[in-house]
Tab-separated table of C-alpha atoms in Angstrom:
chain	number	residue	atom	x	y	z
A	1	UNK	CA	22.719	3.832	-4.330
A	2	UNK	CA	19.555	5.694	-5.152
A	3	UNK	CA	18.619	8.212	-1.871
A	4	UNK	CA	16.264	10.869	-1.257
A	5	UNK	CA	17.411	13.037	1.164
A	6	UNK	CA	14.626	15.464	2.988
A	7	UNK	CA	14.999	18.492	5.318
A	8	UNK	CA	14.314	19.502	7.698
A	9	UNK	CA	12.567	16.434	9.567
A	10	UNK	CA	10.216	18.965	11.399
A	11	UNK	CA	9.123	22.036	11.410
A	12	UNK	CA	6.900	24.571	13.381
A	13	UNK	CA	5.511	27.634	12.290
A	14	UNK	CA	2.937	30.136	12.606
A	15	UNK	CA	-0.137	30.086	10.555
A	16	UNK	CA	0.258	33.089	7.699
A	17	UNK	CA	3.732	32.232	7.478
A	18	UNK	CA	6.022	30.480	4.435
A	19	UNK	CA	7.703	27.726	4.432
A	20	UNK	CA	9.813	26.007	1.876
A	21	UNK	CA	10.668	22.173	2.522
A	22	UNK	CA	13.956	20.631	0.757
A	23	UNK	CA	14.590	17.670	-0.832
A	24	UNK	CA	18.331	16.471	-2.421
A	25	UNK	CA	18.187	13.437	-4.320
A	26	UNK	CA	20.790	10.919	-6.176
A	27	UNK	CA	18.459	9.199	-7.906
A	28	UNK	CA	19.469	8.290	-11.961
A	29	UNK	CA	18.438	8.192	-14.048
A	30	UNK	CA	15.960	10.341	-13.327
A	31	UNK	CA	12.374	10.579	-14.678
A	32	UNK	CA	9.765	12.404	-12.526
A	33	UNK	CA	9.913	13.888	-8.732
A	34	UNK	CA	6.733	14.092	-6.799
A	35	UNK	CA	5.956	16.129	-3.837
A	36	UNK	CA	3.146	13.969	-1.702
A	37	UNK	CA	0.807	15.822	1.210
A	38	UNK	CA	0.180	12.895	3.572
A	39	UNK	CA	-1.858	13.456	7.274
A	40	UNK	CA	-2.097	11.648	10.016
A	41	UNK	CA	-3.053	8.161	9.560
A	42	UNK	CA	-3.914	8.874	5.950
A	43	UNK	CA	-2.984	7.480	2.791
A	44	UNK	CA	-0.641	9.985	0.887
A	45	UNK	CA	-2.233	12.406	-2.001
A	46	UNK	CA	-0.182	14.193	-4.712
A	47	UNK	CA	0.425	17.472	-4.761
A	48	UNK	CA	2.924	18.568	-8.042
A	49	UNK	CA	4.516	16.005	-10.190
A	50	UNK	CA	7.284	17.335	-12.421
A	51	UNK	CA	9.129	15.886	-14.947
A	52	UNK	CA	13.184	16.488	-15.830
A	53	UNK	CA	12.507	19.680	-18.388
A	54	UNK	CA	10.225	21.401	-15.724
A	55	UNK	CA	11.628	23.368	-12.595
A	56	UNK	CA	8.794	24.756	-11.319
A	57	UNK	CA	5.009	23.716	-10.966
A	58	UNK	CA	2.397	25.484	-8.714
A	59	UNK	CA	-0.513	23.873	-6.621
A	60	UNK	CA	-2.829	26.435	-5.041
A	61	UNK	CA	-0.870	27.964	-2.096
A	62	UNK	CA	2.161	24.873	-2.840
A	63	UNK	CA	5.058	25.584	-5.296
A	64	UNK	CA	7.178	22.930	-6.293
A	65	UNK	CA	10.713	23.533	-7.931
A	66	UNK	CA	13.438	21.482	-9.246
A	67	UNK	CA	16.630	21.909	-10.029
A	68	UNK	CA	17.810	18.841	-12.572
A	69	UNK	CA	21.662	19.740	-12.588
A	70	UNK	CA	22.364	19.959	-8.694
A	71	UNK	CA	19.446	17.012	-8.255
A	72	UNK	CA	17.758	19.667	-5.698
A	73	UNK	CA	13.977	20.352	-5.272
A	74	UNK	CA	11.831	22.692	-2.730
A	75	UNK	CA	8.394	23.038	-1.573
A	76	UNK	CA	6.990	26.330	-0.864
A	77	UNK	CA	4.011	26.411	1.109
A	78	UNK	CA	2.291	30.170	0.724
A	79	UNK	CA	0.132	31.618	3.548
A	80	UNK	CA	0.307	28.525	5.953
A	81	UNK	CA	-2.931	27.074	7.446
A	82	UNK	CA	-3.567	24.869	9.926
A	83	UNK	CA	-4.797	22.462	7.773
A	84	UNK	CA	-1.147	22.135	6.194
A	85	UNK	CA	0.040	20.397	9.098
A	86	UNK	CA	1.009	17.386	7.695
A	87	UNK	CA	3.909	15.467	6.422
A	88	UNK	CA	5.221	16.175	3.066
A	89	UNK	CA	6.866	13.160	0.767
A	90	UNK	CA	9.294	13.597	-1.856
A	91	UNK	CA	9.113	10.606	-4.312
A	92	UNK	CA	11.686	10.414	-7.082
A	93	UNK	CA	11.103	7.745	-10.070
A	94	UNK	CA	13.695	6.336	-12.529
A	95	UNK	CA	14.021	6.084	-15.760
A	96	UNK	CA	13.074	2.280	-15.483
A	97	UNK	CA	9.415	1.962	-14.745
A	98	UNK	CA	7.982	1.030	-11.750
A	99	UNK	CA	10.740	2.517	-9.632
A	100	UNK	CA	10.704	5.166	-6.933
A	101	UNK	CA	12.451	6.140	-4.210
A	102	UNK	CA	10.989	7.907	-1.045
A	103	UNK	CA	11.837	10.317	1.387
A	104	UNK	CA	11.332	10.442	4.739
A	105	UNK	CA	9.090	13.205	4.942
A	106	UNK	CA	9.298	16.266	6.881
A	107	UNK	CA	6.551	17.118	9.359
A	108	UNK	CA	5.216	20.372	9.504
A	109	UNK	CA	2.648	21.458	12.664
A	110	UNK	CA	1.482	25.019	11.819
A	111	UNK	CA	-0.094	26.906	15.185
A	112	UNK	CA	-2.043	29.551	15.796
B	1	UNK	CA	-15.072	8.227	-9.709
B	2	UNK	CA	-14.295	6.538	-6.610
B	3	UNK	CA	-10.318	6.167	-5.543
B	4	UNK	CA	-8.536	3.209	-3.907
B	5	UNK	CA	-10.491	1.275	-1.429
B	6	UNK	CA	-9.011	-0.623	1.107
B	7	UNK	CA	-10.244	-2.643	3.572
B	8	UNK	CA	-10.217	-2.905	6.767
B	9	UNK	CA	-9.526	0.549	8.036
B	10	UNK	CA	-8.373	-0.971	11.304
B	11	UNK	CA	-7.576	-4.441	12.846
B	12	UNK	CA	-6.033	-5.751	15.806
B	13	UNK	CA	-4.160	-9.204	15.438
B	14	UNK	CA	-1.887	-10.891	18.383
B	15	UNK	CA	1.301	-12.481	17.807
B	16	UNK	CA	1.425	-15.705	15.577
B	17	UNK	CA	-1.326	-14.706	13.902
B	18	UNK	CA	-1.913	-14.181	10.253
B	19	UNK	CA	-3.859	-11.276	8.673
B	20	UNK	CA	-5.304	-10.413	4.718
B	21	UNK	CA	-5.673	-7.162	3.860
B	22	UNK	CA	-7.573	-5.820	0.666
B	23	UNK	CA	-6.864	-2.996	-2.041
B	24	UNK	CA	-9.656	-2.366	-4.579
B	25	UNK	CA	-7.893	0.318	-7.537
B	26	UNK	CA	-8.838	2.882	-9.380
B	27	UNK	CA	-11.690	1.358	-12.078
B	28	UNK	CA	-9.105	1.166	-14.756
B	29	UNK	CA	-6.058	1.125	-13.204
B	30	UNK	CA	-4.427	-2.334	-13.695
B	31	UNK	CA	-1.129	-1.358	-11.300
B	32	UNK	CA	-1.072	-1.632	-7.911
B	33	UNK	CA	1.980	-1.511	-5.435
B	34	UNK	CA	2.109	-1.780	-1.449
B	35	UNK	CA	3.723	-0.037	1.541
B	36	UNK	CA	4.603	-0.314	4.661
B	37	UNK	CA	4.946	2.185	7.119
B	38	UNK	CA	5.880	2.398	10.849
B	39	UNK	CA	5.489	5.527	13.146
B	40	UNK	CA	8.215	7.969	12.560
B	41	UNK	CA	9.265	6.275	9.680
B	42	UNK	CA	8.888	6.615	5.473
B	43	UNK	CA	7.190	4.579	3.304
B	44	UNK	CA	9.077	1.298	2.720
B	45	UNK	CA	8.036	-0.387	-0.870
B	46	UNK	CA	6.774	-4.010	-0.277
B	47	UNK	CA	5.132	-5.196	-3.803
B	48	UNK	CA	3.997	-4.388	-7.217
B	49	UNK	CA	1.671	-6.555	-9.162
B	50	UNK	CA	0.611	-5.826	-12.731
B	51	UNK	CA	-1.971	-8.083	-14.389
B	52	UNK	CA	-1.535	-10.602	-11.911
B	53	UNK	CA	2.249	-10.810	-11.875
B	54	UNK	CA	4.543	-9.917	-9.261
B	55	UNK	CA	6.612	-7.043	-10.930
B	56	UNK	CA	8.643	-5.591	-7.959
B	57	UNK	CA	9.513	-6.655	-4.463
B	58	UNK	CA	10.862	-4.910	-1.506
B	59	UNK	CA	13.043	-6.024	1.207
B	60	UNK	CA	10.923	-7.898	3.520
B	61	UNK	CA	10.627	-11.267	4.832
B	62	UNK	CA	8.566	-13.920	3.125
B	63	UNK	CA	6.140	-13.680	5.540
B	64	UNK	CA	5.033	-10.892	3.274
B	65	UNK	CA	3.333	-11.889	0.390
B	66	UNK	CA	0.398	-10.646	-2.165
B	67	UNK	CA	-1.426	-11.635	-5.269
B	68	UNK	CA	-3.427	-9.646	-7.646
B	69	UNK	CA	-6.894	-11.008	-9.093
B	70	UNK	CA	-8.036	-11.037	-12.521
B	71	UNK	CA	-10.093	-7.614	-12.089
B	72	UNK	CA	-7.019	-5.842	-10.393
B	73	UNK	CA	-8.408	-5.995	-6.816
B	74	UNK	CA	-5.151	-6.982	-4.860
B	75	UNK	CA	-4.727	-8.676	-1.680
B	76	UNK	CA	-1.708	-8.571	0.766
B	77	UNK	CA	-1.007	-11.542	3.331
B	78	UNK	CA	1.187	-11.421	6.616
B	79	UNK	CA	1.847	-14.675	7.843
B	80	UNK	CA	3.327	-15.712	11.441
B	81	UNK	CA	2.451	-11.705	13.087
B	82	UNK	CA	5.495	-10.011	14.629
B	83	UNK	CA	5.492	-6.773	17.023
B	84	UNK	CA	6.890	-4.483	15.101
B	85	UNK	CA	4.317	-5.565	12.035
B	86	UNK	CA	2.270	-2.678	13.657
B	87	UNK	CA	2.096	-0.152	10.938
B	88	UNK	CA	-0.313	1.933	8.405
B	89	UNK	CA	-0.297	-0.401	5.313
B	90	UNK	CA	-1.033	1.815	2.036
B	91	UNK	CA	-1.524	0.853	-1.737
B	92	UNK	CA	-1.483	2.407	-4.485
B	93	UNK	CA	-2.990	1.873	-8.095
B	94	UNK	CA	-1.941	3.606	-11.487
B	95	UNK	CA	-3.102	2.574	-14.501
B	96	UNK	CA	0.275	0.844	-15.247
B	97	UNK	CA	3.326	0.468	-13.761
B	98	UNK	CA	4.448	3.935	-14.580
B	99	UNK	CA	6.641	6.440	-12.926
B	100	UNK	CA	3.731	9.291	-13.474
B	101	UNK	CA	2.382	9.132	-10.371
B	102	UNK	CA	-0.319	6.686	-8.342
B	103	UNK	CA	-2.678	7.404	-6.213
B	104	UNK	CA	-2.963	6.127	-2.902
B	105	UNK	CA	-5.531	4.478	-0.722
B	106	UNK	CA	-6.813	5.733	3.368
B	107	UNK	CA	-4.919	2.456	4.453
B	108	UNK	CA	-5.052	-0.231	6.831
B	109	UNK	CA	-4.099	0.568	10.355
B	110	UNK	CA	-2.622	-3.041	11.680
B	111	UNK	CA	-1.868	-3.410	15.149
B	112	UNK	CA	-0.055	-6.567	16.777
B	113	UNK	CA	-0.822	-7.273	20.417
């Protein structure tokens, strides 16, 4: 069964800090991952999308890697503000079009 | 150019009742999908129509159902309101069904009293 696993399912930090956000997936075949910014009550809006030759793609203060062979990606978040406090969506598509698989999300609440 | 409209932003229903909401895409974009999704939880695929036709379907009741017009615009139907119905309904439009990436409308905040 296709799954996309995300961790953690929160996390707090303090603004100015990093934070990297995982997310394991089983999904194949595989053709794109996509790391999603979505806030409260708001529709979801893309952040990196990277294909199965790329393993890194950068975003302002977000970095997205991936990791094809162990089916692994990350977001790093640079510099945290409060406006990052969101949830973040990993979305990974097969081969076969029109297919995609979400994650749960992780929640991140960045404080003063 | 402007993104993916829907509409209402909010709407209150009680129980039994049944409820249309509306996704206007991307000028262009001939794809458009639906969610569903409940506080605390992910985003659970209900739909995809392409051109009019019904390419995908999630795992929910038939009380669920959709239909795509001729210029794209898309419309989503719950029939016979439950409870737990209460969620943040989202669609999406692409320019075809495509694994590249969609983008997403503000959503419809449905509420079942």
């Amino acid at each position: 069964k296709n799954q996309v696993e995300q961790s953690p399912q929160s996390l707090i930090i303090l603004e100015g800090k990093n934070c990297t956000l995982q997310c394991n997936y089983t999904v194949s075949p595989f053709s794109n991952l996509r790391w999603y910014k979505q806030d409260t009550g708001r529709g979801p809006v893309s952040l990196t999308i990277m294909t199965f030759s790329e393993n890194t793609k950068s975003n302002g203060r977000y970095t997205a890697t991936l990791d094809a062979d162990t089916k692994q990606s990350s977001l790093h978040i640079t510099a945290s503000q409060l406006s990052d406090s969101a949830s973040y969506i990993c979305v990974v598509s097969h081969t076969n079009a029109g297919k995609s698989t979400f994650g749960d999300g992780t929640t991140l609440t960045v404080k003063p | 150019k402007a993104g993916v409209t829907q509409t209402p932003r909010y709407l209150i229903k009680t129980r039994g009742q049944q409820v249309t909401l509306s996704c206007s895409p991307i000028s262009g974009h001939r794809s458009v999908s639906w969610y569903q999704q409940t506080p605390g939880q992910g985003l659970q695929f209900l739909f995809e129509y392409f051109s009019e036709t019904q390419r995908n379907k999630g795992n929910f009741p038939g009380r669920f159902s959709g239909r795509q017009f001729s210029n794209s615009r898309s419309e989503m139907n719950v029939s016979t309101l439950e409870l737990g119905d209460s969620a943040l309904y989202l669609c999406a439009s692409s320019l075809v069904p495509t694994t590249d990436g969609y983008t997403f409308g503000s959503g419809t905040r449905l509420t079942v009293v």
